[in-house]
Amino acid sequence: MDAALAAVSAALVGEAGQTAVAAVRAVADGGAGMVQAAACGFLADLSALEAVAREQAAARGLPDDEDFIQGQATSSVAAMRAVRRDETAIRVADALLVAWHAGFGYITPTVLVPRVAIGTGVTLTQAVAAGFMASGPKHVGAAEEALAWLKAIGPDAGDDAVHAAVDAALDSPGQLLFGFGHPLFVEDPRPPRIRALFAKWGFEGPHVRLFDLACRRALERKGLRPNIDFITAAALLDLGVEEPRWGVGLGLCARVAAMVAHAIERRDRPAFGVSSKAARKLLATVPVGWL
């Protein structure tokens, strides 16, 4: 599977992927963010990439159904690049990708939106594009904000400087400490597990140190615990990924797997999830102004 995805990703930067890349660049050049640009890439003609994916599937004994082929092409369009490529770096990136991929079921926006979109009859790639557009500063995008915040503090910052930065975020009206708290959990279960793996693997860079300091201060001040966005930001910086946009990039790259799986699972149901008779009955019970 790794080899097949690598081949499709390589095709993306060649002639086979020109339309998708051109769409991404055009939107990015217009000043749009990474999420918007990447989503437009999914709306390009990906048939050439799908042909490469089909060839790879046949050569490597992988499934050849359309959903699997389109999923490979979609995943490749979303792929990111890191600076470090040693064994530890690959382990770190893999741990983050696994942690990000599912989003705890259908309730999270980047999974819920593709499920809704596929119900209208759009293609799988259109459903994924819709899922990308459902990410923002308060969902997935917090990793981008956290990465920029850690960069601003600087890798050599002392304990006092980190504490001051945390305090400033906590004490400023209307300002958020991005990368902390979670709408579903009192404590996001992923950061403690990932941090333990980093310690086991000897991955202890300067930004992971900042992560530890900030976490202790936020817990001490407000009882706040980190979420997946914050440890992702620290890890990416210590992997040499300097651009904040890749904070959201990695999360969405991993989330594509869940978007595709949920869209496929949802596709065969009625458009509104229930029969027309049931949907109309439900509509009649919705109070006016419920939104």
PDB file of C-alpha atoms in Angstrom, residues 14-278:
ATOM      1  CA  GLY A  14       4.144  14.952 -13.282  1.00  0.00           C
ATOM      2  CA  GLU A  15       1.919  15.291 -16.308  1.00  0.00           C
ATOM      3  CA  ALA A  16      -0.780  13.091 -14.770  1.00  0.00           C
ATOM      4  CA  GLY A  17      -1.390  15.546 -11.964  1.00  0.00           C
ATOM      5  CA  GLN A  18      -1.049  18.845 -13.802  1.00  0.00           C
ATOM      6  CA  THR A  19      -4.734  19.746 -13.666  1.00  0.00           C
ATOM      7  CA  ALA A  20      -4.999  19.134  -9.936  1.00  0.00           C
ATOM      8  CA  VAL A  21      -1.767  20.967  -9.152  1.00  0.00           C
ATOM      9  CA  ALA A  22      -2.739  23.872 -11.408  1.00  0.00           C
ATOM     10  CA  ALA A  23      -6.065  24.211  -9.588  1.00  0.00           C
ATOM     11  CA  VAL A  24      -4.343  24.229  -6.200  1.00  0.00           C
ATOM     12  CA  ARG A  25      -1.776  26.807  -7.289  1.00  0.00           C
ATOM     13  CA  ALA A  26      -4.329  29.096  -8.887  1.00  0.00           C
ATOM     14  CA  VAL A  27      -6.398  29.288  -5.722  1.00  0.00           C
ATOM     15  CA  ALA A  28      -3.331  29.601  -3.488  1.00  0.00           C
ATOM     16  CA  ASP A  29      -1.932  32.412  -5.651  1.00  0.00           C
ATOM     17  CA  GLY A  30      -5.190  34.255  -5.126  1.00  0.00           C
ATOM     18  CA  GLY A  31      -4.427  34.442  -1.416  1.00  0.00           C
ATOM     19  CA  ALA A  32      -6.678  31.633  -0.188  1.00  0.00           C
ATOM     20  CA  GLY A  33      -5.593  29.355   2.626  1.00  0.00           C
ATOM     21  CA  MET A  34      -4.297  25.828   2.279  1.00  0.00           C
ATOM     22  CA  VAL A  35      -7.670  24.245   3.017  1.00  0.00           C
ATOM     23  CA  GLN A  36      -9.423  26.077   0.183  1.00  0.00           C
ATOM     24  CA  ALA A  37      -6.589  25.425  -2.254  1.00  0.00           C
ATOM     25  CA  ALA A  38      -6.391  21.720  -1.454  1.00  0.00           C
ATOM     26  CA  ALA A  39     -10.163  21.325  -1.726  1.00  0.00           C
ATOM     27  CA  CYS A  40     -10.044  22.796  -5.233  1.00  0.00           C
ATOM     28  CA  GLY A  41      -7.419  20.216  -6.159  1.00  0.00           C
ATOM     29  CA  PHE A  42      -9.965  17.482  -5.471  1.00  0.00           C
ATOM     30  CA  LEU A  43     -12.363  19.111  -7.924  1.00  0.00           C
ATOM     31  CA  ALA A  44      -9.897  18.804 -10.820  1.00  0.00           C
ATOM     32  CA  ASP A  45      -9.923  15.856 -13.232  1.00  0.00           C
ATOM     33  CA  LEU A  46      -8.166  13.070 -11.298  1.00  0.00           C
ATOM     34  CA  SER A  47      -8.732  10.366 -13.923  1.00  0.00           C
ATOM     35  CA  ALA A  48      -5.017  10.237 -14.837  1.00  0.00           C
ATOM     36  CA  LEU A  49      -4.063   9.672 -11.198  1.00  0.00           C
ATOM     37  CA  GLU A  50      -6.764   7.044 -10.890  1.00  0.00           C
ATOM     38  CA  ALA A  51      -5.271   5.251 -13.896  1.00  0.00           C
ATOM     39  CA  VAL A  52      -1.912   5.096 -12.098  1.00  0.00           C
ATOM     40  CA  ALA A  53      -3.645   3.867  -8.945  1.00  0.00           C
ATOM     41  CA  ARG A  54      -5.395   1.157 -10.954  1.00  0.00           C
ATOM     42  CA  GLU A  55      -2.093   0.018 -12.470  1.00  0.00           C
ATOM     43  CA  GLN A  56      -0.501  -0.107  -9.020  1.00  0.00           C
ATOM     44  CA  ALA A  57      -3.439  -2.066  -7.622  1.00  0.00           C
ATOM     45  CA  ALA A  58      -3.137  -4.657 -10.377  1.00  0.00           C
ATOM     46  CA  ALA A  59       0.631  -4.954  -9.971  1.00  0.00           C
ATOM     47  CA  ARG A  60       0.557  -5.234  -6.167  1.00  0.00           C
ATOM     48  CA  GLY A  61      -2.531  -7.329  -5.557  1.00  0.00           C
ATOM     49  CA  LEU A  62      -4.564  -4.497  -4.078  1.00  0.00           C
ATOM     50  CA  PRO A  63      -8.340  -4.044  -4.457  1.00  0.00           C
ATOM     51  CA  ASP A  64      -9.415  -2.630  -7.815  1.00  0.00           C
ATOM     52  CA  ASP A  65     -12.913  -1.336  -7.033  1.00  0.00           C
ATOM     53  CA  GLU A  66     -13.635   2.303  -7.851  1.00  0.00           C
ATOM     54  CA  ASP A  67     -13.901   3.428  -4.232  1.00  0.00           C
ATOM     55  CA  PHE A  68     -10.438   2.117  -3.404  1.00  0.00           C
ATOM     56  CA  ILE A  69      -8.908   3.624  -6.535  1.00  0.00           C
ATOM     57  CA  GLN A  70     -10.487   7.026  -5.967  1.00  0.00           C
ATOM     58  CA  GLY A  71      -9.460   6.882  -2.323  1.00  0.00           C
ATOM     59  CA  GLN A  72      -5.814   6.369  -3.297  1.00  0.00           C
ATOM     60  CA  ALA A  73      -5.877   9.312  -5.682  1.00  0.00           C
ATOM     61  CA  THR A  74      -7.564  11.521  -3.092  1.00  0.00           C
ATOM     62  CA  SER A  75      -5.073  10.589  -0.371  1.00  0.00           C
ATOM     63  CA  SER A  76      -2.174  11.428  -2.657  1.00  0.00           C
ATOM     64  CA  VAL A  77      -3.532  14.884  -3.471  1.00  0.00           C
ATOM     65  CA  ALA A  78      -3.672  15.588   0.270  1.00  0.00           C
ATOM     66  CA  ALA A  79      -0.158  14.290   1.066  1.00  0.00           C
ATOM     67  CA  MET A  80       2.394  16.452   2.861  1.00  0.00           C
ATOM     68  CA  ARG A  81       6.186  16.511   2.859  1.00  0.00           C
ATOM     69  CA  ALA A  82       8.497  16.548   5.863  1.00  0.00           C
ATOM     70  CA  VAL A  83      12.161  17.509   6.091  1.00  0.00           C
ATOM     71  CA  ARG A  84      13.383  14.618   8.234  1.00  0.00           C
ATOM     72  CA  ARG A  85      13.062  11.130   6.762  1.00  0.00           C
ATOM     73  CA  ASP A  86      14.950   8.990   9.274  1.00  0.00           C
ATOM     74  CA  GLU A  87      13.363   6.038  11.058  1.00  0.00           C
ATOM     75  CA  THR A  88      12.335   8.032  14.132  1.00  0.00           C
ATOM     76  CA  ALA A  89      10.795  10.782  12.005  1.00  0.00           C
ATOM     77  CA  ILE A  90       8.726   8.214  10.118  1.00  0.00           C
ATOM     78  CA  ARG A  91       7.533   6.732  13.414  1.00  0.00           C
ATOM     79  CA  VAL A  92       6.546  10.165  14.692  1.00  0.00           C
ATOM     80  CA  ALA A  93       4.662  11.085  11.521  1.00  0.00           C
ATOM     81  CA  ASP A  94       2.936   7.704  11.514  1.00  0.00           C
ATOM     82  CA  ALA A  95       1.802   8.125  15.135  1.00  0.00           C
ATOM     83  CA  LEU A  96       0.319  11.526  14.319  1.00  0.00           C
ATOM     84  CA  LEU A  97      -1.433  10.246  11.200  1.00  0.00           C
ATOM     85  CA  VAL A  98      -2.989   7.356  13.113  1.00  0.00           C
ATOM     86  CA  ALA A  99      -4.121   9.704  15.887  1.00  0.00           C
ATOM     87  CA  TRP A 100      -5.727  12.122  13.435  1.00  0.00           C
ATOM     88  CA  HIS A 101      -7.379   9.743  11.006  1.00  0.00           C
ATOM     89  CA  ALA A 102     -10.781   9.002  12.513  1.00  0.00           C
ATOM     90  CA  GLY A 103     -11.954  11.910  14.632  1.00  0.00           C
ATOM     91  CA  PHE A 104     -14.117   9.803  16.985  1.00  0.00           C
ATOM     92  CA  GLY A 105     -16.931   8.809  14.690  1.00  0.00           C
ATOM     93  CA  TYR A 106     -19.386  10.747  12.578  1.00  0.00           C
ATOM     94  CA  ILE A 107     -19.938  13.699  14.932  1.00  0.00           C
ATOM     95  CA  THR A 108     -16.832  15.711  13.974  1.00  0.00           C
ATOM     96  CA  PRO A 109     -17.426  18.255  11.171  1.00  0.00           C
ATOM     97  CA  THR A 110     -14.736  16.958   8.792  1.00  0.00           C
ATOM     98  CA  VAL A 111     -16.412  13.535   8.893  1.00  0.00           C
ATOM     99  CA  LEU A 112     -20.034  14.613   9.216  1.00  0.00           C
ATOM    100  CA  VAL A 113     -19.917  16.943   6.206  1.00  0.00           C
ATOM    101  CA  PRO A 114     -18.652  14.290   3.725  1.00  0.00           C
ATOM    102  CA  ARG A 115     -21.407  11.969   4.981  1.00  0.00           C
ATOM    103  CA  VAL A 116     -24.018  14.642   4.298  1.00  0.00           C
ATOM    104  CA  ALA A 117     -22.512  15.606   0.929  1.00  0.00           C
ATOM    105  CA  ILE A 118     -22.330  12.062  -0.438  1.00  0.00           C
ATOM    106  CA  GLY A 119     -26.041  11.680   0.316  1.00  0.00           C
ATOM    107  CA  THR A 120     -26.804  14.231  -2.410  1.00  0.00           C
ATOM    108  CA  GLY A 121     -25.184  12.049  -5.060  1.00  0.00           C
ATOM    109  CA  VAL A 122     -21.843  13.829  -5.471  1.00  0.00           C
ATOM    110  CA  THR A 123     -18.646  11.930  -6.223  1.00  0.00           C
ATOM    111  CA  LEU A 124     -16.332  10.606  -3.535  1.00  0.00           C
ATOM    112  CA  THR A 125     -13.733  13.286  -4.243  1.00  0.00           C
ATOM    113  CA  GLN A 126     -16.367  16.033  -4.036  1.00  0.00           C
ATOM    114  CA  ALA A 127     -17.429  14.684  -0.651  1.00  0.00           C
ATOM    115  CA  VAL A 128     -13.810  14.828   0.542  1.00  0.00           C
ATOM    116  CA  ALA A 129     -13.481  18.389  -0.768  1.00  0.00           C
ATOM    117  CA  ALA A 130     -16.550  19.288   1.286  1.00  0.00           C
ATOM    118  CA  GLY A 131     -14.914  17.705   4.329  1.00  0.00           C
ATOM    119  CA  PHE A 132     -11.817  19.838   3.849  1.00  0.00           C
ATOM    120  CA  MET A 133     -13.952  22.967   3.756  1.00  0.00           C
ATOM    121  CA  ALA A 134     -15.455  22.011   7.105  1.00  0.00           C
ATOM    122  CA  SER A 135     -12.147  22.603   8.907  1.00  0.00           C
ATOM    123  CA  GLY A 136     -11.425  25.936  10.547  1.00  0.00           C
ATOM    124  CA  PRO A 137      -9.567  27.513  13.489  1.00  0.00           C
ATOM    125  CA  LYS A 138     -11.780  25.627  15.953  1.00  0.00           C
ATOM    126  CA  HIS A 139     -11.520  22.249  14.213  1.00  0.00           C
ATOM    127  CA  VAL A 140      -8.282  20.842  12.728  1.00  0.00           C
ATOM    128  CA  GLY A 141      -7.097  24.391  12.007  1.00  0.00           C
ATOM    129  CA  ALA A 142      -6.058  24.847  15.615  1.00  0.00           C
ATOM    130  CA  ALA A 143      -2.891  22.902  14.771  1.00  0.00           C
ATOM    131  CA  GLU A 144      -1.901  25.672  12.363  1.00  0.00           C
ATOM    132  CA  GLU A 145      -2.520  28.328  14.987  1.00  0.00           C
ATOM    133  CA  ALA A 146      -0.604  26.336  17.624  1.00  0.00           C
ATOM    134  CA  LEU A 147       2.364  25.873  15.298  1.00  0.00           C
ATOM    135  CA  ALA A 148       2.540  29.603  14.623  1.00  0.00           C
ATOM    136  CA  TRP A 149       2.281  30.296  18.370  1.00  0.00           C
ATOM    137  CA  LEU A 150       5.154  27.923  19.195  1.00  0.00           C
ATOM    138  CA  LYS A 151       7.284  29.441  16.422  1.00  0.00           C
ATOM    139  CA  ALA A 152       6.686  32.915  17.838  1.00  0.00           C
ATOM    140  CA  ILE A 153       7.872  31.813  21.276  1.00  0.00           C
ATOM    141  CA  GLY A 154      11.054  30.349  19.805  1.00  0.00           C
ATOM    142  CA  PRO A 155      12.814  27.023  20.475  1.00  0.00           C
ATOM    143  CA  ASP A 156      15.286  28.539  22.950  1.00  0.00           C
ATOM    144  CA  ALA A 157      12.694  30.224  25.170  1.00  0.00           C
ATOM    145  CA  GLY A 158      13.145  29.700  28.888  1.00  0.00           C
ATOM    146  CA  ASP A 159      10.544  28.570  31.379  1.00  0.00           C
ATOM    147  CA  ASP A 160       9.542  32.131  32.304  1.00  0.00           C
ATOM    148  CA  ALA A 161       9.014  33.140  28.682  1.00  0.00           C
ATOM    149  CA  VAL A 162       6.815  30.117  28.004  1.00  0.00           C
ATOM    150  CA  HIS A 163       4.792  30.730  31.160  1.00  0.00           C
ATOM    151  CA  ALA A 164       4.343  34.379  30.179  1.00  0.00           C
ATOM    152  CA  ALA A 165       3.118  33.399  26.705  1.00  0.00           C
ATOM    153  CA  VAL A 166       0.598  30.961  28.165  1.00  0.00           C
ATOM    154  CA  ASP A 167      -0.566  33.526  30.724  1.00  0.00           C
ATOM    155  CA  ALA A 168      -0.972  36.188  28.047  1.00  0.00           C
ATOM    156  CA  ALA A 169      -3.208  33.885  25.988  1.00  0.00           C
ATOM    157  CA  LEU A 170      -5.264  32.867  29.010  1.00  0.00           C
ATOM    158  CA  ASP A 171      -5.668  36.367  30.403  1.00  0.00           C
ATOM    159  CA  SER A 172      -6.412  38.281  27.193  1.00  0.00           C
ATOM    160  CA  PRO A 173     -10.173  38.741  26.570  1.00  0.00           C
ATOM    161  CA  GLY A 174     -11.296  37.014  23.393  1.00  0.00           C
ATOM    162  CA  GLN A 175      -7.977  35.245  22.849  1.00  0.00           C
ATOM    163  CA  LEU A 176      -7.715  31.464  22.746  1.00  0.00           C
ATOM    164  CA  LEU A 177      -4.876  29.181  23.745  1.00  0.00           C
ATOM    165  CA  PHE A 178      -5.015  27.099  20.592  1.00  0.00           C
ATOM    166  CA  GLY A 179      -4.316  23.408  21.040  1.00  0.00           C
ATOM    167  CA  PHE A 180      -5.973  23.047  24.439  1.00  0.00           C
ATOM    168  CA  GLY A 181      -9.353  21.658  25.432  1.00  0.00           C
ATOM    169  CA  HIS A 182     -11.657  19.349  23.484  1.00  0.00           C
ATOM    170  CA  PRO A 183     -15.429  19.483  22.883  1.00  0.00           C
ATOM    171  CA  LEU A 184     -15.842  15.736  23.455  1.00  0.00           C
ATOM    172  CA  PHE A 185     -13.298  14.985  26.191  1.00  0.00           C
ATOM    173  CA  VAL A 186     -12.181  16.390  29.505  1.00  0.00           C
ATOM    174  CA  GLU A 187      -8.795  15.032  28.444  1.00  0.00           C
ATOM    175  CA  ASP A 188      -8.000  14.169  24.834  1.00  0.00           C
ATOM    176  CA  PRO A 189      -6.568  10.632  25.136  1.00  0.00           C
ATOM    177  CA  ARG A 190      -4.174  10.998  22.215  1.00  0.00           C
ATOM    178  CA  PRO A 191      -1.507  13.492  23.434  1.00  0.00           C
ATOM    179  CA  PRO A 192      -0.477  11.488  26.548  1.00  0.00           C
ATOM    180  CA  ARG A 193      -0.079   8.343  24.456  1.00  0.00           C
ATOM    181  CA  ILE A 194       1.856  10.107  21.711  1.00  0.00           C
ATOM    182  CA  ARG A 195       4.064  11.910  24.231  1.00  0.00           C
ATOM    183  CA  ALA A 196       4.897   8.561  25.860  1.00  0.00           C
ATOM    184  CA  LEU A 197       5.856   7.156  22.462  1.00  0.00           C
ATOM    185  CA  PHE A 198       8.108  10.158  21.802  1.00  0.00           C
ATOM    186  CA  ALA A 199       9.909   9.485  25.082  1.00  0.00           C
ATOM    187  CA  LYS A 200      10.263   5.800  24.198  1.00  0.00           C
ATOM    188  CA  TRP A 201      11.711   6.622  20.786  1.00  0.00           C
ATOM    189  CA  GLY A 202      14.030   9.355  22.063  1.00  0.00           C
ATOM    190  CA  PHE A 203      12.227  12.085  20.136  1.00  0.00           C
ATOM    191  CA  GLU A 204      12.847  15.023  22.475  1.00  0.00           C
ATOM    192  CA  GLY A 205      13.345  18.200  20.426  1.00  0.00           C
ATOM    193  CA  PRO A 206      13.185  21.823  21.621  1.00  0.00           C
ATOM    194  CA  HIS A 207       9.545  22.265  20.646  1.00  0.00           C
ATOM    195  CA  VAL A 208       8.512  19.110  22.470  1.00  0.00           C
ATOM    196  CA  ARG A 209      10.161  20.767  25.487  1.00  0.00           C
ATOM    197  CA  LEU A 210       7.988  23.842  24.910  1.00  0.00           C
ATOM    198  CA  PHE A 211       4.983  21.533  24.673  1.00  0.00           C
ATOM    199  CA  ASP A 212       5.751  20.093  28.117  1.00  0.00           C
ATOM    200  CA  LEU A 213       6.230  23.525  29.683  1.00  0.00           C
ATOM    201  CA  ALA A 214       3.072  24.987  28.177  1.00  0.00           C
ATOM    202  CA  CYS A 215       1.006  21.956  29.193  1.00  0.00           C
ATOM    203  CA  ARG A 216       2.121  22.167  32.799  1.00  0.00           C
ATOM    204  CA  ARG A 217       1.365  25.899  32.941  1.00  0.00           C
ATOM    205  CA  ALA A 218      -2.076  25.618  31.316  1.00  0.00           C
ATOM    206  CA  LEU A 219      -3.032  22.779  33.665  1.00  0.00           C
ATOM    207  CA  GLU A 220      -1.809  24.732  36.671  1.00  0.00           C
ATOM    208  CA  ARG A 221      -3.589  27.954  35.681  1.00  0.00           C
ATOM    209  CA  LYS A 222      -6.908  26.777  34.229  1.00  0.00           C
ATOM    210  CA  GLY A 223      -7.001  22.992  34.424  1.00  0.00           C
ATOM    211  CA  LEU A 224      -6.619  22.863  30.628  1.00  0.00           C
ATOM    212  CA  ARG A 225      -5.149  19.822  28.913  1.00  0.00           C
ATOM    213  CA  PRO A 226      -3.622  19.641  25.416  1.00  0.00           C
ATOM    214  CA  ASN A 227      -5.405  18.209  22.424  1.00  0.00           C
ATOM    215  CA  ILE A 228      -4.029  16.540  19.303  1.00  0.00           C
ATOM    216  CA  ASP A 229      -3.479  19.921  17.602  1.00  0.00           C
ATOM    217  CA  PHE A 230      -0.883  21.084  20.116  1.00  0.00           C
ATOM    218  CA  ILE A 231       1.325  18.007  20.158  1.00  0.00           C
ATOM    219  CA  THR A 232       1.085  17.885  16.361  1.00  0.00           C
ATOM    220  CA  ALA A 233       2.418  21.441  16.136  1.00  0.00           C
ATOM    221  CA  ALA A 234       5.350  20.700  18.455  1.00  0.00           C
ATOM    222  CA  ALA A 235       6.241  17.473  16.648  1.00  0.00           C
ATOM    223  CA  LEU A 236       6.100  19.015  13.175  1.00  0.00           C
ATOM    224  CA  LEU A 237       8.424  21.832  14.196  1.00  0.00           C
ATOM    225  CA  ASP A 238      10.937  19.326  15.577  1.00  0.00           C
ATOM    226  CA  LEU A 239      10.629  17.374  12.314  1.00  0.00           C
ATOM    227  CA  GLY A 240      11.717  20.510  10.464  1.00  0.00           C
ATOM    228  CA  VAL A 241       8.292  21.502   9.122  1.00  0.00           C
ATOM    229  CA  GLU A 242       8.360  25.269   9.505  1.00  0.00           C
ATOM    230  CA  GLU A 243       5.210  26.414   7.707  1.00  0.00           C
ATOM    231  CA  PRO A 244       2.203  26.683  10.041  1.00  0.00           C
ATOM    232  CA  ARG A 245      -0.156  25.582   7.257  1.00  0.00           C
ATOM    233  CA  TRP A 246       1.189  22.039   7.553  1.00  0.00           C
ATOM    234  CA  GLY A 247      -0.324  21.813  11.013  1.00  0.00           C
ATOM    235  CA  VAL A 248      -3.738  21.572   9.389  1.00  0.00           C
ATOM    236  CA  GLY A 249      -2.219  19.769   6.386  1.00  0.00           C
ATOM    237  CA  LEU A 250      -1.176  16.694   8.329  1.00  0.00           C
ATOM    238  CA  GLY A 251      -4.493  16.464  10.146  1.00  0.00           C
ATOM    239  CA  LEU A 252      -6.517  16.617   6.940  1.00  0.00           C
ATOM    240  CA  CYS A 253      -4.169  14.255   5.101  1.00  0.00           C
ATOM    241  CA  ALA A 254      -4.882  11.635   7.767  1.00  0.00           C
ATOM    242  CA  ARG A 255      -8.583  12.464   8.006  1.00  0.00           C
ATOM    243  CA  VAL A 256      -9.088  11.642   4.302  1.00  0.00           C
ATOM    244  CA  ALA A 257      -9.175   7.940   5.236  1.00  0.00           C
ATOM    245  CA  ALA A 258     -12.123   8.519   7.574  1.00  0.00           C
ATOM    246  CA  MET A 259     -13.859  10.863   5.139  1.00  0.00           C
ATOM    247  CA  VAL A 260     -13.739   8.228   2.408  1.00  0.00           C
ATOM    248  CA  ALA A 261     -14.828   5.391   4.715  1.00  0.00           C
ATOM    249  CA  HIS A 262     -17.750   7.359   6.147  1.00  0.00           C
ATOM    250  CA  ALA A 263     -18.856   8.610   2.735  1.00  0.00           C
ATOM    251  CA  ILE A 264     -18.904   5.066   1.345  1.00  0.00           C
ATOM    252  CA  GLU A 265     -20.822   3.795   4.381  1.00  0.00           C
ATOM    253  CA  ARG A 266     -23.388   6.579   4.069  1.00  0.00           C
ATOM    254  CA  ARG A 267     -23.812   6.575   0.284  1.00  0.00           C
ATOM    255  CA  ASP A 268     -26.305   3.731  -0.014  1.00  0.00           C
ATOM    256  CA  ARG A 269     -28.792   5.263   2.412  1.00  0.00           C
ATOM    257  CA  PRO A 270     -31.649   7.601   1.365  1.00  0.00           C
ATOM    258  CA  ALA A 271     -30.693  11.204   0.650  1.00  0.00           C
ATOM    259  CA  PHE A 272     -31.804  12.504   4.048  1.00  0.00           C
ATOM    260  CA  GLY A 273     -30.854   9.329   5.875  1.00  0.00           C
ATOM    261  CA  VAL A 274     -34.473   8.168   6.078  1.00  0.00           C
ATOM    262  CA  SER A 275     -37.400   7.628   3.738  1.00  0.00           C
ATOM    263  CA  SER A 276     -39.234  10.670   2.408  1.00  0.00           C
ATOM    264  CA  LYS A 277     -42.257   9.860   4.563  1.00  0.00           C
ATOM    265  CA  ALA A 278     -40.137   9.727   7.733  1.00  0.00           C
TER     266      ALA A 278
END
